[in-house]
Coordinates of C-alpha atoms (C1' of nucleotides) in Angstrom, one line a residue:
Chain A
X1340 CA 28.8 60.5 -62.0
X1341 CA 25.3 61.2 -63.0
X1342 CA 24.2 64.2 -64.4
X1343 CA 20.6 63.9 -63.2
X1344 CA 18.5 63.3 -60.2
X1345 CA 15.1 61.6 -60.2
X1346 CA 12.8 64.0 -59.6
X1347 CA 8.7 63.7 -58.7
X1348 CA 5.8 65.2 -59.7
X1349 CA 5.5 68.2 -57.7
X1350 CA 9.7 69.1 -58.1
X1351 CA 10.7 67.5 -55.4
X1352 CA 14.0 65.7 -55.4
X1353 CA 13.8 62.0 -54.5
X1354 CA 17.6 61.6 -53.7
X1355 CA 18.8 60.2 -50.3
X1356 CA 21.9 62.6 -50.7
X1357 CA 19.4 65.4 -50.2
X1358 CA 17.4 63.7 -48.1
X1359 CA 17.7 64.7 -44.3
X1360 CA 16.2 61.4 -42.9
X1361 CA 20.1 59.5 -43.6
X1362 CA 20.6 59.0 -40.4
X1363 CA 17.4 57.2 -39.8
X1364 CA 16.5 55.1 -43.0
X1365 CA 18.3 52.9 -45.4
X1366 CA 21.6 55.0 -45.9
X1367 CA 22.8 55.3 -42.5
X1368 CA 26.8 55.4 -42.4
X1369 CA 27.2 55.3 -45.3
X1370 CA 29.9 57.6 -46.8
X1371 CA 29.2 60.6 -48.9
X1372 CA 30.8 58.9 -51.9
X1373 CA 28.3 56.0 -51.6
X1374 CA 25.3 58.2 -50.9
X1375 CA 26.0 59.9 -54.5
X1376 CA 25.9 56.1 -55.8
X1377 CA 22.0 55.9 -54.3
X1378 CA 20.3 58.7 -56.5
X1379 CA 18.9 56.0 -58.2
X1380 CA 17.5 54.2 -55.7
X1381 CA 14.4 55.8 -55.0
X1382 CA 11.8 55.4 -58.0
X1383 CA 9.5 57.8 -56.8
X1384 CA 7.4 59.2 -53.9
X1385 CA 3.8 58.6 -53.4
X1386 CA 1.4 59.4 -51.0
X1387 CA -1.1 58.3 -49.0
X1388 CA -3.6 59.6 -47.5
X1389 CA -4.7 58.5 -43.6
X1390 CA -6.3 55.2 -43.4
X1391 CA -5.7 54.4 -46.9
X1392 CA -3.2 51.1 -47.7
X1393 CA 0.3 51.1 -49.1
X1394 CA -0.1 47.4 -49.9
X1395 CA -2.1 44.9 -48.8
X1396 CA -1.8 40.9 -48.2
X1397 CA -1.7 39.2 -51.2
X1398 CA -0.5 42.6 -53.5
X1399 CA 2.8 41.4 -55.5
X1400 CA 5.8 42.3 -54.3
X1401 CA 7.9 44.7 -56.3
X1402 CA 9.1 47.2 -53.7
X1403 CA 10.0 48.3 -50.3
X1404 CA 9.2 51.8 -48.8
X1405 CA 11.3 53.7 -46.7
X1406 CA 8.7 56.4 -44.9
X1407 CA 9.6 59.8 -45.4
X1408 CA 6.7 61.6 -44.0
X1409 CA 3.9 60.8 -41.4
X1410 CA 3.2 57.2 -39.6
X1411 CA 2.1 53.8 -40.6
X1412 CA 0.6 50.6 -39.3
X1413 CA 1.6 46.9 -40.3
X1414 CA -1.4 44.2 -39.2
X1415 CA -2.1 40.7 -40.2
X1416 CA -5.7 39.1 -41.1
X1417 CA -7.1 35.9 -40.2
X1418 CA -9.8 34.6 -41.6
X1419 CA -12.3 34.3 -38.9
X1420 CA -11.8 38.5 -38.8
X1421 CA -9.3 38.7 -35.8
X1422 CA -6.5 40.5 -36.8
X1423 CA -3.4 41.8 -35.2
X1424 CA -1.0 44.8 -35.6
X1425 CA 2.3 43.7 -36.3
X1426 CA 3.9 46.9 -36.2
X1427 CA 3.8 50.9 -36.0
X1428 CA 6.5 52.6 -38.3
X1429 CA 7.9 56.3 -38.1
X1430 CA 10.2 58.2 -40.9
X1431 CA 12.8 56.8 -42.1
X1432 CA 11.6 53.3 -41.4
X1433 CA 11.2 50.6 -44.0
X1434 CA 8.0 48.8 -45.0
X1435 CA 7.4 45.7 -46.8
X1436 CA 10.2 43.5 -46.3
X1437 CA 7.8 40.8 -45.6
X1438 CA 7.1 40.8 -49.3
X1439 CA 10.4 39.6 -50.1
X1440 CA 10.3 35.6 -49.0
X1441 CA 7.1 35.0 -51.1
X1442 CA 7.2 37.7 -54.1
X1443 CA 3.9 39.2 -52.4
X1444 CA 3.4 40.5 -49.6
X1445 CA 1.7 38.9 -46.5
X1446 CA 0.4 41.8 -44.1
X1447 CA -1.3 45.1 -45.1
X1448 CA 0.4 48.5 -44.4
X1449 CA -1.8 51.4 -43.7
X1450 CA -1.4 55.0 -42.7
X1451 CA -1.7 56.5 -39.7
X1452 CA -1.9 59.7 -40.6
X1453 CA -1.8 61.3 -44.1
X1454 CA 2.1 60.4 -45.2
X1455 CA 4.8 60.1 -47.9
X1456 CA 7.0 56.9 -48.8
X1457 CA 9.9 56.8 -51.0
X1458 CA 9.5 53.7 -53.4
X1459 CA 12.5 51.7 -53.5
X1460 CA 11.7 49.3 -56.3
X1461 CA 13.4 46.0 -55.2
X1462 CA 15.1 44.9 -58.1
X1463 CA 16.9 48.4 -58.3
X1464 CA 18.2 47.8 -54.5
X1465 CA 19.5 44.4 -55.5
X1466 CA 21.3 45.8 -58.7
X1467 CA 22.5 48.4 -56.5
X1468 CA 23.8 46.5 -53.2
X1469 CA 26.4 44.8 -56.1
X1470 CA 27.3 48.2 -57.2
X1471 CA 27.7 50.0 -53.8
X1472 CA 30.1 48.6 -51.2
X1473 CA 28.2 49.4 -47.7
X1474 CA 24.2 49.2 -49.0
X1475 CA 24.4 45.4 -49.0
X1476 CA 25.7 45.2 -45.3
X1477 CA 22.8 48.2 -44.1
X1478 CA 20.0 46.3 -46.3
X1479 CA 20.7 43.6 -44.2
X1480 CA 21.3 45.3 -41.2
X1481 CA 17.6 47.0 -41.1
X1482 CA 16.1 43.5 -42.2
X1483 CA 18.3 42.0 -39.2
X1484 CA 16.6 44.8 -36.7
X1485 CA 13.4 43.9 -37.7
X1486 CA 14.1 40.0 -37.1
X1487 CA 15.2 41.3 -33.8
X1488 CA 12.3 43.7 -33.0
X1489 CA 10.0 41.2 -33.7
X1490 CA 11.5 39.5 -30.9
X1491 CA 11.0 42.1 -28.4
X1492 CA 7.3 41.7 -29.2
X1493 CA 7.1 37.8 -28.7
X1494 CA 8.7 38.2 -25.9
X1495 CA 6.4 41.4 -24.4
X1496 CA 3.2 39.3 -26.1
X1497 CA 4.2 36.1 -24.4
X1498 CA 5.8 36.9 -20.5
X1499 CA 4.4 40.5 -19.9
X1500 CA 1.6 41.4 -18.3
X1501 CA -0.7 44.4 -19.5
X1502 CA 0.7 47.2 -17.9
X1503 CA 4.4 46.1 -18.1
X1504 CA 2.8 46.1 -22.4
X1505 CA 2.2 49.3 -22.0
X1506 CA 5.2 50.4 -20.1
X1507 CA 7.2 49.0 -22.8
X1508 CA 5.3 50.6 -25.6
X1509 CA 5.2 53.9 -24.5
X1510 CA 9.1 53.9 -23.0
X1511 CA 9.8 52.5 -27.1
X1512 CA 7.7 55.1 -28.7
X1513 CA 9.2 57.5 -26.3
X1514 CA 12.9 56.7 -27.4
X1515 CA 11.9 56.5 -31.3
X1516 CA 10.2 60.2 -31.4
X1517 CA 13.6 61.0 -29.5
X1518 CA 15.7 59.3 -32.0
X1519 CA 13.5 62.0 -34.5
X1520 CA 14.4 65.6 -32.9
X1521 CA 11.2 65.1 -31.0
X1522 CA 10.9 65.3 -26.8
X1523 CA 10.8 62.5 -25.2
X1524 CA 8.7 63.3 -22.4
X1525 CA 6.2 64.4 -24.1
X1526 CA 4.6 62.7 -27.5
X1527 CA 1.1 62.6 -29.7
X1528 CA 0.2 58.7 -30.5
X1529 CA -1.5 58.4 -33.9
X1530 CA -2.6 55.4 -33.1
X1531 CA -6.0 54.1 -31.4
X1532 CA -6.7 52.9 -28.3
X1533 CA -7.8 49.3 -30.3
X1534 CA -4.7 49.7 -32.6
X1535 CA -2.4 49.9 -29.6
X1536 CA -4.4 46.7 -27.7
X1537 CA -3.9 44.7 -31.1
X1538 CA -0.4 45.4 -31.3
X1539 CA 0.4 44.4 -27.3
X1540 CA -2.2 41.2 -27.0
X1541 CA -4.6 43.1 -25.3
X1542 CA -8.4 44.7 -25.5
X1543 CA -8.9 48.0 -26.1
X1544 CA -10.8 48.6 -22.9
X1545 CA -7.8 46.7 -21.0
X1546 CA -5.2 49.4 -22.9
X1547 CA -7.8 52.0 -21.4
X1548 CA -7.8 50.9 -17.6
X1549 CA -4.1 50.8 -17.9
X1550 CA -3.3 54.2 -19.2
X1551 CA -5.7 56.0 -16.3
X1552 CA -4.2 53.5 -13.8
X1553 CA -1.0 55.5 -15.2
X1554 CA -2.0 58.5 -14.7
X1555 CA -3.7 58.0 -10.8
X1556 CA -0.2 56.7 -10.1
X1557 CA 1.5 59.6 -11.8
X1558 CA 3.4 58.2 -13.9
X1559 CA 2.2 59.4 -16.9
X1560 CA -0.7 62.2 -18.2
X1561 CA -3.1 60.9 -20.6
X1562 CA -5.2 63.5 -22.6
X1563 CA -6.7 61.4 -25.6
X1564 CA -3.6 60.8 -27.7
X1565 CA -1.5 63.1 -26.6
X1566 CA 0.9 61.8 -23.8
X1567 CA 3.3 63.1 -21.5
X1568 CA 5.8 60.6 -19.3
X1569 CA 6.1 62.1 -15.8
X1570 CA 8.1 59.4 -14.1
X1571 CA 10.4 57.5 -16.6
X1572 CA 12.2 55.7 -14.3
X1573 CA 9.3 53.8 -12.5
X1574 CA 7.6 53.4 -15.9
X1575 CA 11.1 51.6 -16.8
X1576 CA 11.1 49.4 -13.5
X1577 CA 7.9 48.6 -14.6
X1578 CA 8.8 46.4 -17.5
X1579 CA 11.3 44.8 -15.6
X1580 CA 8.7 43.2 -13.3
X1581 CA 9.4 44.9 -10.2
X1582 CA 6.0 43.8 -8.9
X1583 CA 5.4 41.1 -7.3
X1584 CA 4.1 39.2 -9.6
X1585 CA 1.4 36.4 -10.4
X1586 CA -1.3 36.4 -12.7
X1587 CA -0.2 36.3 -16.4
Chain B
X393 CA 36.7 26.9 -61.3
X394 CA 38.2 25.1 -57.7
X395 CA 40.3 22.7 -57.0
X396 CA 40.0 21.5 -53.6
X397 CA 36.4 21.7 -51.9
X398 CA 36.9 22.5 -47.6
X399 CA 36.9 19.2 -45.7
X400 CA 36.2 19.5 -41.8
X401 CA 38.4 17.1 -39.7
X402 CA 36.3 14.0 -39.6
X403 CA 36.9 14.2 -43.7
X404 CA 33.5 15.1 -44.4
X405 CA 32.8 18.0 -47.3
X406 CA 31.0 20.7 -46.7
X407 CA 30.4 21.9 -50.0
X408 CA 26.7 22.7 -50.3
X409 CA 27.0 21.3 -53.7
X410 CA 27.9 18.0 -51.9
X411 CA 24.7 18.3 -49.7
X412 CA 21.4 16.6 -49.4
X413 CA 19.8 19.3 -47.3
X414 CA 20.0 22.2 -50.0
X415 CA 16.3 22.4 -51.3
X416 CA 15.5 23.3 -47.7
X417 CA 18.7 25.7 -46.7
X418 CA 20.0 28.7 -48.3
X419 CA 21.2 27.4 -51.7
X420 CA 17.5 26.6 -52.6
X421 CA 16.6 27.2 -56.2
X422 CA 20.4 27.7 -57.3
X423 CA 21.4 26.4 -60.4
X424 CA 24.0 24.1 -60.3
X425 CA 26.6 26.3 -61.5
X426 CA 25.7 28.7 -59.0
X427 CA 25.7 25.8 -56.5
X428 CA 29.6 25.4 -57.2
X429 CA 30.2 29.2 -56.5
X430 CA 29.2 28.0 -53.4
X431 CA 31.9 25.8 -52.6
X432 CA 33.8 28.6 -50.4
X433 CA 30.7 29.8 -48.2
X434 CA 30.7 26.9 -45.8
X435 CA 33.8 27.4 -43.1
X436 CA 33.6 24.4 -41.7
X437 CA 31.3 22.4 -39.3
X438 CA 30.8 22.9 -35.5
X439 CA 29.0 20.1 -33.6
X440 CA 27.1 21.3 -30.9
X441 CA 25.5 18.4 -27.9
X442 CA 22.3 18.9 -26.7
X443 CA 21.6 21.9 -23.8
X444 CA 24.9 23.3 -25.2
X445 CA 24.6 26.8 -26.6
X446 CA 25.7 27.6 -30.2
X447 CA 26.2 31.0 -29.4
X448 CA 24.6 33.3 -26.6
X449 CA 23.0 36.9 -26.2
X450 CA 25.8 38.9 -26.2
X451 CA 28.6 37.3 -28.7
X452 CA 30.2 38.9 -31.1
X453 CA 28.6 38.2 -34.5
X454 CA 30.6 36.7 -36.9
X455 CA 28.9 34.0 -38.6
X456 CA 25.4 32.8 -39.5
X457 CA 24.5 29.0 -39.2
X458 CA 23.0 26.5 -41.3
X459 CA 21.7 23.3 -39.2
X460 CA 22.8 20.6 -40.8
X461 CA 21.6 17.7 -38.3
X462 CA 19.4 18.2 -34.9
X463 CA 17.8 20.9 -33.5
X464 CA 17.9 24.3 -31.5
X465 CA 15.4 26.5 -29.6
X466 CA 16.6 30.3 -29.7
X467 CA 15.5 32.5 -26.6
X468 CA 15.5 35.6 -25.3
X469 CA 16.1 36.3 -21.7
X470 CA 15.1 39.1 -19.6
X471 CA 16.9 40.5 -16.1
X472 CA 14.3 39.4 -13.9
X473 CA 14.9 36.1 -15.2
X474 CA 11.9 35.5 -17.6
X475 CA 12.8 33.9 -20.4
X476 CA 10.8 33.6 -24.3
X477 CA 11.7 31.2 -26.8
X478 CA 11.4 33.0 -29.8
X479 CA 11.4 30.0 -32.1
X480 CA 12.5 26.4 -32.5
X481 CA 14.5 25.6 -35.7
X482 CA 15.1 22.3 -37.8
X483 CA 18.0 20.8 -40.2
X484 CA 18.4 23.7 -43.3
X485 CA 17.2 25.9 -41.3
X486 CA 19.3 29.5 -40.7
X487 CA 20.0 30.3 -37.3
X488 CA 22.2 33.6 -36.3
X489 CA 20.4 36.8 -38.2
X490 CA 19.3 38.4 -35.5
X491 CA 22.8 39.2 -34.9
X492 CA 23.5 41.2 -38.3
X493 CA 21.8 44.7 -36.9
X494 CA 24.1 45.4 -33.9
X495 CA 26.9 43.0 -34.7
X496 CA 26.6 41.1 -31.7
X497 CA 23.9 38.0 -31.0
X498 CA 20.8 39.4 -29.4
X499 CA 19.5 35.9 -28.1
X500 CA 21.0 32.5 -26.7
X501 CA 20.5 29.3 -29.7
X502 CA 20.5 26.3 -27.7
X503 CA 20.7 23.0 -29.2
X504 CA 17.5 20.2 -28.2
X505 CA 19.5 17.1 -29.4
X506 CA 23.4 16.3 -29.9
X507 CA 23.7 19.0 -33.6
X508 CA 26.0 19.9 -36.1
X509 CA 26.0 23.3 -38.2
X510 CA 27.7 24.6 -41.1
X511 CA 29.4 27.8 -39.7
X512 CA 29.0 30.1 -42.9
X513 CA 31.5 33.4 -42.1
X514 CA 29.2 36.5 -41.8
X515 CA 32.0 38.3 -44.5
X516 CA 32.0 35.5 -46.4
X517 CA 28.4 35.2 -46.9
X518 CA 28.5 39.3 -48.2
X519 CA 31.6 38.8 -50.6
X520 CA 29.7 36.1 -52.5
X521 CA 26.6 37.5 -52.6
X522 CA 28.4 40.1 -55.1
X523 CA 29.3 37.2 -57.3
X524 CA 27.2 34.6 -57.2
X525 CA 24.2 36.1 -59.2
X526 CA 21.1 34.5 -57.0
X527 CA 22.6 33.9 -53.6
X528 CA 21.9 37.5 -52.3
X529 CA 18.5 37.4 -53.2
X530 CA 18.2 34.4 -51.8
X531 CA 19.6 35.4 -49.2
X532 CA 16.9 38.1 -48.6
X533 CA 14.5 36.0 -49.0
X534 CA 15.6 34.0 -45.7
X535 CA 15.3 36.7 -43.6
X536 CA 12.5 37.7 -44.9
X537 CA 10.6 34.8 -43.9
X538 CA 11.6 34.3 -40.9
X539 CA 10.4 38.4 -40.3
X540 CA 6.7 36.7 -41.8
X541 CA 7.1 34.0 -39.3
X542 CA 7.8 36.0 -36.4
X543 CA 4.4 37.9 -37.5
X544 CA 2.6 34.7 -37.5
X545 CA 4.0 34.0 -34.1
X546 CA 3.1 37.5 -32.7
X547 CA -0.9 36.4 -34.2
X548 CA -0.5 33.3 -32.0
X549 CA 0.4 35.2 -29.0
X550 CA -1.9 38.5 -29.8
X551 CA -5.0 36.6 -30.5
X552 CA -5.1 33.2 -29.9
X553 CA -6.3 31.1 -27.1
X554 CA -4.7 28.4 -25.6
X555 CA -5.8 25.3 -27.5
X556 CA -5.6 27.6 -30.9
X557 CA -2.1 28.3 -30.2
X558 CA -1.0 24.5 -29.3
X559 CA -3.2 23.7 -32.4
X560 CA -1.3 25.8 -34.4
X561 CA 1.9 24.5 -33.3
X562 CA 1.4 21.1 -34.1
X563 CA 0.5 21.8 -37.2
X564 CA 3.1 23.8 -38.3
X565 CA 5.5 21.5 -36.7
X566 CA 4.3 18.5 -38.8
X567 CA 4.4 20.8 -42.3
X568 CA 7.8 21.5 -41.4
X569 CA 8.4 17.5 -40.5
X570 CA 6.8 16.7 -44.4
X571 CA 9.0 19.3 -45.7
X572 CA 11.4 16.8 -44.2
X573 CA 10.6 13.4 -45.4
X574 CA 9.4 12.5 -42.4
X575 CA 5.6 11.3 -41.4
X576 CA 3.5 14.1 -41.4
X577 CA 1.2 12.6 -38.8
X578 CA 3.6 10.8 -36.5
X579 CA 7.0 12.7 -34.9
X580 CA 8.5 13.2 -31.7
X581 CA 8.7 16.5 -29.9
X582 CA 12.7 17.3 -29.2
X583 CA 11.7 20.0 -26.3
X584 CA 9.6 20.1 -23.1
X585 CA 6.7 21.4 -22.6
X586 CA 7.8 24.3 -20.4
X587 CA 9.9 25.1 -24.0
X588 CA 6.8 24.7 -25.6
X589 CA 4.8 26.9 -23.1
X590 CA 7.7 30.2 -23.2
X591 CA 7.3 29.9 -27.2
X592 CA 3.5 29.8 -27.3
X593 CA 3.0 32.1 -24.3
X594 CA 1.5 29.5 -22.1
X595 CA 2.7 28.1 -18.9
X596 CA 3.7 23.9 -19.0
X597 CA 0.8 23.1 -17.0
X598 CA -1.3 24.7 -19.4
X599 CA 0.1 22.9 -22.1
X600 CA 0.2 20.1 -21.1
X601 CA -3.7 20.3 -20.3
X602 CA -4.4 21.2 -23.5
X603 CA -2.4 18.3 -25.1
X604 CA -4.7 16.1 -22.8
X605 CA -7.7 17.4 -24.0
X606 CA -6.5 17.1 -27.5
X607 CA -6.3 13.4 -26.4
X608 CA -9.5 13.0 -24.8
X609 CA -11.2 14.6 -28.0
X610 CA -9.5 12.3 -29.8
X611 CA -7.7 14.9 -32.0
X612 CA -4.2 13.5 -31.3
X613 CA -2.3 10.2 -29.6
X614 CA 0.7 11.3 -27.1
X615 CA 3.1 9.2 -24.8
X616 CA 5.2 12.3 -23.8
X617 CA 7.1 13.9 -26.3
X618 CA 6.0 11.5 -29.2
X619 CA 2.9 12.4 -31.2
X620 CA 0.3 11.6 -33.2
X621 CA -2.6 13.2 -35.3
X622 CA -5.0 11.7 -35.4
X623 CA -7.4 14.4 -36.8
X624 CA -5.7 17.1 -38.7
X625 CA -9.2 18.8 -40.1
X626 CA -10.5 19.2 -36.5
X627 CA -7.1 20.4 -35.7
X628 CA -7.0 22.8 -38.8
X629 CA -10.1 24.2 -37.8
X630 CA -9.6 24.5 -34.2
X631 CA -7.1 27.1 -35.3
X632 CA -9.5 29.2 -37.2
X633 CA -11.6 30.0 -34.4
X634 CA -14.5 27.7 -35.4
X635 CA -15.5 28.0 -31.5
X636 CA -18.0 30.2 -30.3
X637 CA -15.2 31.8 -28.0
X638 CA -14.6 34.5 -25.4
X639 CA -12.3 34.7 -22.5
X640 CA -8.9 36.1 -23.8
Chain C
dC67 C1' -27.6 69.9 -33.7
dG68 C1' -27.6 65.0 -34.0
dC69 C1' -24.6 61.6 -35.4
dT70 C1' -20.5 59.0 -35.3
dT71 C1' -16.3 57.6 -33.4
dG72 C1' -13.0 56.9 -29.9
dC73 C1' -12.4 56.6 -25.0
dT74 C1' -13.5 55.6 -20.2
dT75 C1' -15.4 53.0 -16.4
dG76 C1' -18.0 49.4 -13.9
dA77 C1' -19.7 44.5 -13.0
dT78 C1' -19.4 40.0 -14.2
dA79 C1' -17.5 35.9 -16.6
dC80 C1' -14.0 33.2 -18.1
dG81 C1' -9.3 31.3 -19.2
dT82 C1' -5.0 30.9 -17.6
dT83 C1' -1.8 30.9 -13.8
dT84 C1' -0.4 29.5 -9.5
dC85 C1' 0.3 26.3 -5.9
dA86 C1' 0.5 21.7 -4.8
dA87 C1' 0.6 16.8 -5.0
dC88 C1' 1.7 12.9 -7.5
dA89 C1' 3.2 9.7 -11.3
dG90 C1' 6.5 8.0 -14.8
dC91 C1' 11.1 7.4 -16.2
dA92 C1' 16.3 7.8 -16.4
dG93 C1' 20.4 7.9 -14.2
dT94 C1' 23.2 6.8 -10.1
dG95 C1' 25.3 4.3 -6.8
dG96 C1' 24.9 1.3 -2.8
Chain D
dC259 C1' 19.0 -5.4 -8.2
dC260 C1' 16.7 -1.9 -6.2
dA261 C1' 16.3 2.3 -3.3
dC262 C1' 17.4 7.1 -4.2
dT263 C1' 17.3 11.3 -6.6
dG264 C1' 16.1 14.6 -10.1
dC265 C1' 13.6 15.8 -14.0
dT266 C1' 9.5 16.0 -16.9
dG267 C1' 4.8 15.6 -17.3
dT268 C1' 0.0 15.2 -15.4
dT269 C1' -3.9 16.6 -12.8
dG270 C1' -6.8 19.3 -9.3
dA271 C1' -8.5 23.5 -6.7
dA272 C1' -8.3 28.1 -6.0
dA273 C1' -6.6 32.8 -7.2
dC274 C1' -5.9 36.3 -10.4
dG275 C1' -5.8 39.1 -14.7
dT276 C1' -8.0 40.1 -18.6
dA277 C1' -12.1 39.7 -21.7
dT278 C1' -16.7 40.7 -22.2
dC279 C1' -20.9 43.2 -21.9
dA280 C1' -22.9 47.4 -21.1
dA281 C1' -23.5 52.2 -20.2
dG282 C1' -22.0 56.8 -20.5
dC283 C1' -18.9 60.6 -21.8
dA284 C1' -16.1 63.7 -24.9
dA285 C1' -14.7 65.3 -29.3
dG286 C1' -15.1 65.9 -34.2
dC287 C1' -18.0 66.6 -38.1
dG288 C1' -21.5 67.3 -41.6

DNA sequence: CGCTTGCTTGATACGTTTCAACAGCAGTGG
DNA sequence: CCACTGCTGTTGAAACGTATCAAGCAAGCG
C-alpha cells in the first residue's frame, strides 16, 4: 500500500477514497479495497473559472476530467459559426471522452460557473484499469451511459416538439440535482436561455415562449434561472406526447 | 500459443486473425502478435435475416457485436409509439455498447439485409483487454467515436435544415462506402426513406422531396434506393450552410 | 447612471408536417 | 398470365410550429 497521497497546491487531497462524490463519478461500487488502489488516479485539480475552456476542439488529448465542483457545457463548432451544445455536465460527471477515438479532442468544454475538475491523465487510467479489477468494467460503464444519453438527445432533437424539449430537460435536470442531495422541485439553471435552445434544437426566443407558456399553465415557476416544478406529473405526460399532436 | 482457433458450424473461422474486415473492426492497428491473442474473443457467428432484430431494448447484455456482412439500423422507441433511429451501421462496425451502462440493451438493432455478426462475449471482451496490451485501448477508442458521432448527429438535428441534413448523410454514407472498397460515388441505400427520415429527423415525404430536388439540381442520380453523385462539391458545400438561410 | 447582457413578447415569414392521391414494383394466387 | 394486394416512394395543397425580426424590459455592473 502506498504511503502517500497526491496532494494539490492549496493542501487539498486529490484521492477518490476521500473524495465524497464516489457515488456519482468514476469509482462508483467499487469496493473499499479497490478505492485505496485509485489514489493515483487523479493527477491533479485545476480550476476554472466561468466561461473559461477546459479544452477546446482540436487541443490533444491526454486526459479526462471527472468534475468535482460547479457545472460545465460541451458544444460543437461548425464552420459557418452555428454551433450546438452537446451537453451540460454536473459533479461527479466525466468530460472529454470524446478525445479518446482521435487522440484530440473534438468539442470544447466550458464552464458554467467558476468550477474544479479532477485530471485523470489517460494513460494513468489505462495502466490502472489492468491493475484494478472493477475500474475497467465502470470506465466502460460511464463511456456506455454517455453512448446511451446521447441517444436520448437524438431521439428528443429528432421526434419532440419544443415543449415536450423542454419538459424533458427540465424533468432530467430535475432528477440529476436530486441524484446530488439537491431538491427536486426546486433548482437554479446555470445555463442560458440560448445555451439551453442550442442544446434542445431550438431558438432561444422559442425556449422563452415555452418556459412562460409553463408557468400560465402552472406547471412550473420561472424567475430568471431559478426554477421551481409545480406539477411533475403533467410536465412528465408531457414528454410522452399526451397532446394531440401534429406539427413537428 | 493455441492450438485450435473456434470454428462456427458451417466450418468457417472466426479468428480475427483469419479476417479480412480487421482494418475496419476492433482489431485495427494490432500487431500481429496481438492479432493472435485475439483468437479467443470471437464466440462464434450469429446470422441474422433482414427485419429480424439482433437483440431488442430490454435484453440482457451479454455480448457486443462485430458486423461481419450486411447491415443494421439501431432505434429507440418511445411509449407513444414514436420511434428514432439512432444510427445505421456497416460490416466492422460495433453494434451493442449502449448496453454496457445498465447491463441490459437500451435500443432494438435491426438488421436491413440477410447479416451475420461475430458475437464477441461482453466478459470475454474485459478478460482480454487485461492481456492483450492494445485491445483495451482500442477498445476505448470505439466507443469513443461513436460518442463523437452521436455529437455530429445531434449537430445534424440541432442545426441543420432539411437538405443540409440529407446532404450530410449522403456524404457520410459514401466515406463510409470508400472506407469499404466500394464506389464512392455510386451505392445503394439498404433502408427506406421513412428510416432515413426517423435518423435525420425528417418525415419520408420530406426526404424524399429533398432527394428530388437534389435530382433536379443535378446534384445526384436516384432510381429508389440506388444512388449517384453526381456533384460531391455542391453537395459538400450545401452542408456548410453556403445558403443565405432562415426558416429553422 | 448609462451600458451591457439576458430574457420576454409580438407580428410575420418560412420550412416542414400533415393529409391525400397516385405511381411503381414485388409477391401472391386465381 | 394477369388481376390483386401491399409496400415504398413521389408529388401537391394546406396547416402548423418554429424561426426571424424587432421592440421593450429587467438585472447586473463599472
Amino acid at each position: 500500500m502506498r504511503a502517500s497521497v497526491p496532494v494539490t497546491m492549496n493542501g487539498l487531497k486529490t484521492a477518490c477514497s476521500q473524495c465524497n462524490l464516489v457515488e456519482l463519478c468514476l469509482p462508483f461500487g467499487m469496493s473499499d479495497s479497490e478505492l485505496h488502489q485509485l489514489d493515483e488516479l487523479v493527477g491533479g485539480r485545476r480550476k476554472v473559472k466561468r466561461q473559461q475552456s477546459l479544452y477546446r476542439a482540436g487541443d490533444p488529448f491526454e486526459a479526462i476530467y471527472a468534475i468535482r465542483a460547479g457545472s460545465f457545457k460541451t458544444d460543437v463548432l461548425l464552420e459557418d459559426g452555428r454551433d450546438q451544445v452537446t451537453g451540460f455536465q454536473m459533479t461527479g460527471e466525466i468530460l472529454g471522452l470524446d478525445g479518446i477515438s482521435t487522440e484530440s479532442h473534438s468539442c470544447n468544454a466550458v464552464a458554467l460557473e467558476d468550477s474544479e475538475v479532477c485530471v485523470i491523465p489517460y494513460a494513468k487510467l489505462e495502466q490502472l484499469s489492468h491493475e484494478v479489477e472493477g475500474l475497467q468494467h465502470q470506465f466502460h460503464k460511464v463511456m456506455s451511459r454517455e453512448i446511451v444519453r446521447d441517444h436520448g438527445v437524438m431521439m428528443l432533437l429528432g421526434s419532440m416538439r419544443a415543449e415536450e424539449r423542454l419538459a424533458a430537460f427540465l424533468l432530467n435536470m430535475s432528477q440529476r440535482f436530486t441524484a446530488r442531495g439537491f431538491s427536486a422541485a426546486e433548482f437554479h439553471l446555470r445555463m442560458t436561455r440560448e445555451e439551453i435552445g442550442s442544446y434542445l434544437g431550438l431558438k432561444l426566443e422559442t425556449v422563452s415562449r415555452a418556459f412562460s407558456r409553463f408557468q400560465e399553465e402552472g406547471l412550473i415557476a420561472v424567475q430568471q434561472k431559478h426554477i421551481r416544478l409545480l406539477d411533475t406529473t403533467r410536465l412528465r405526460k408531457l414528454v410522452q406526447h399526451q397532446t394531440a399532436g401534429c406539427g413537428r
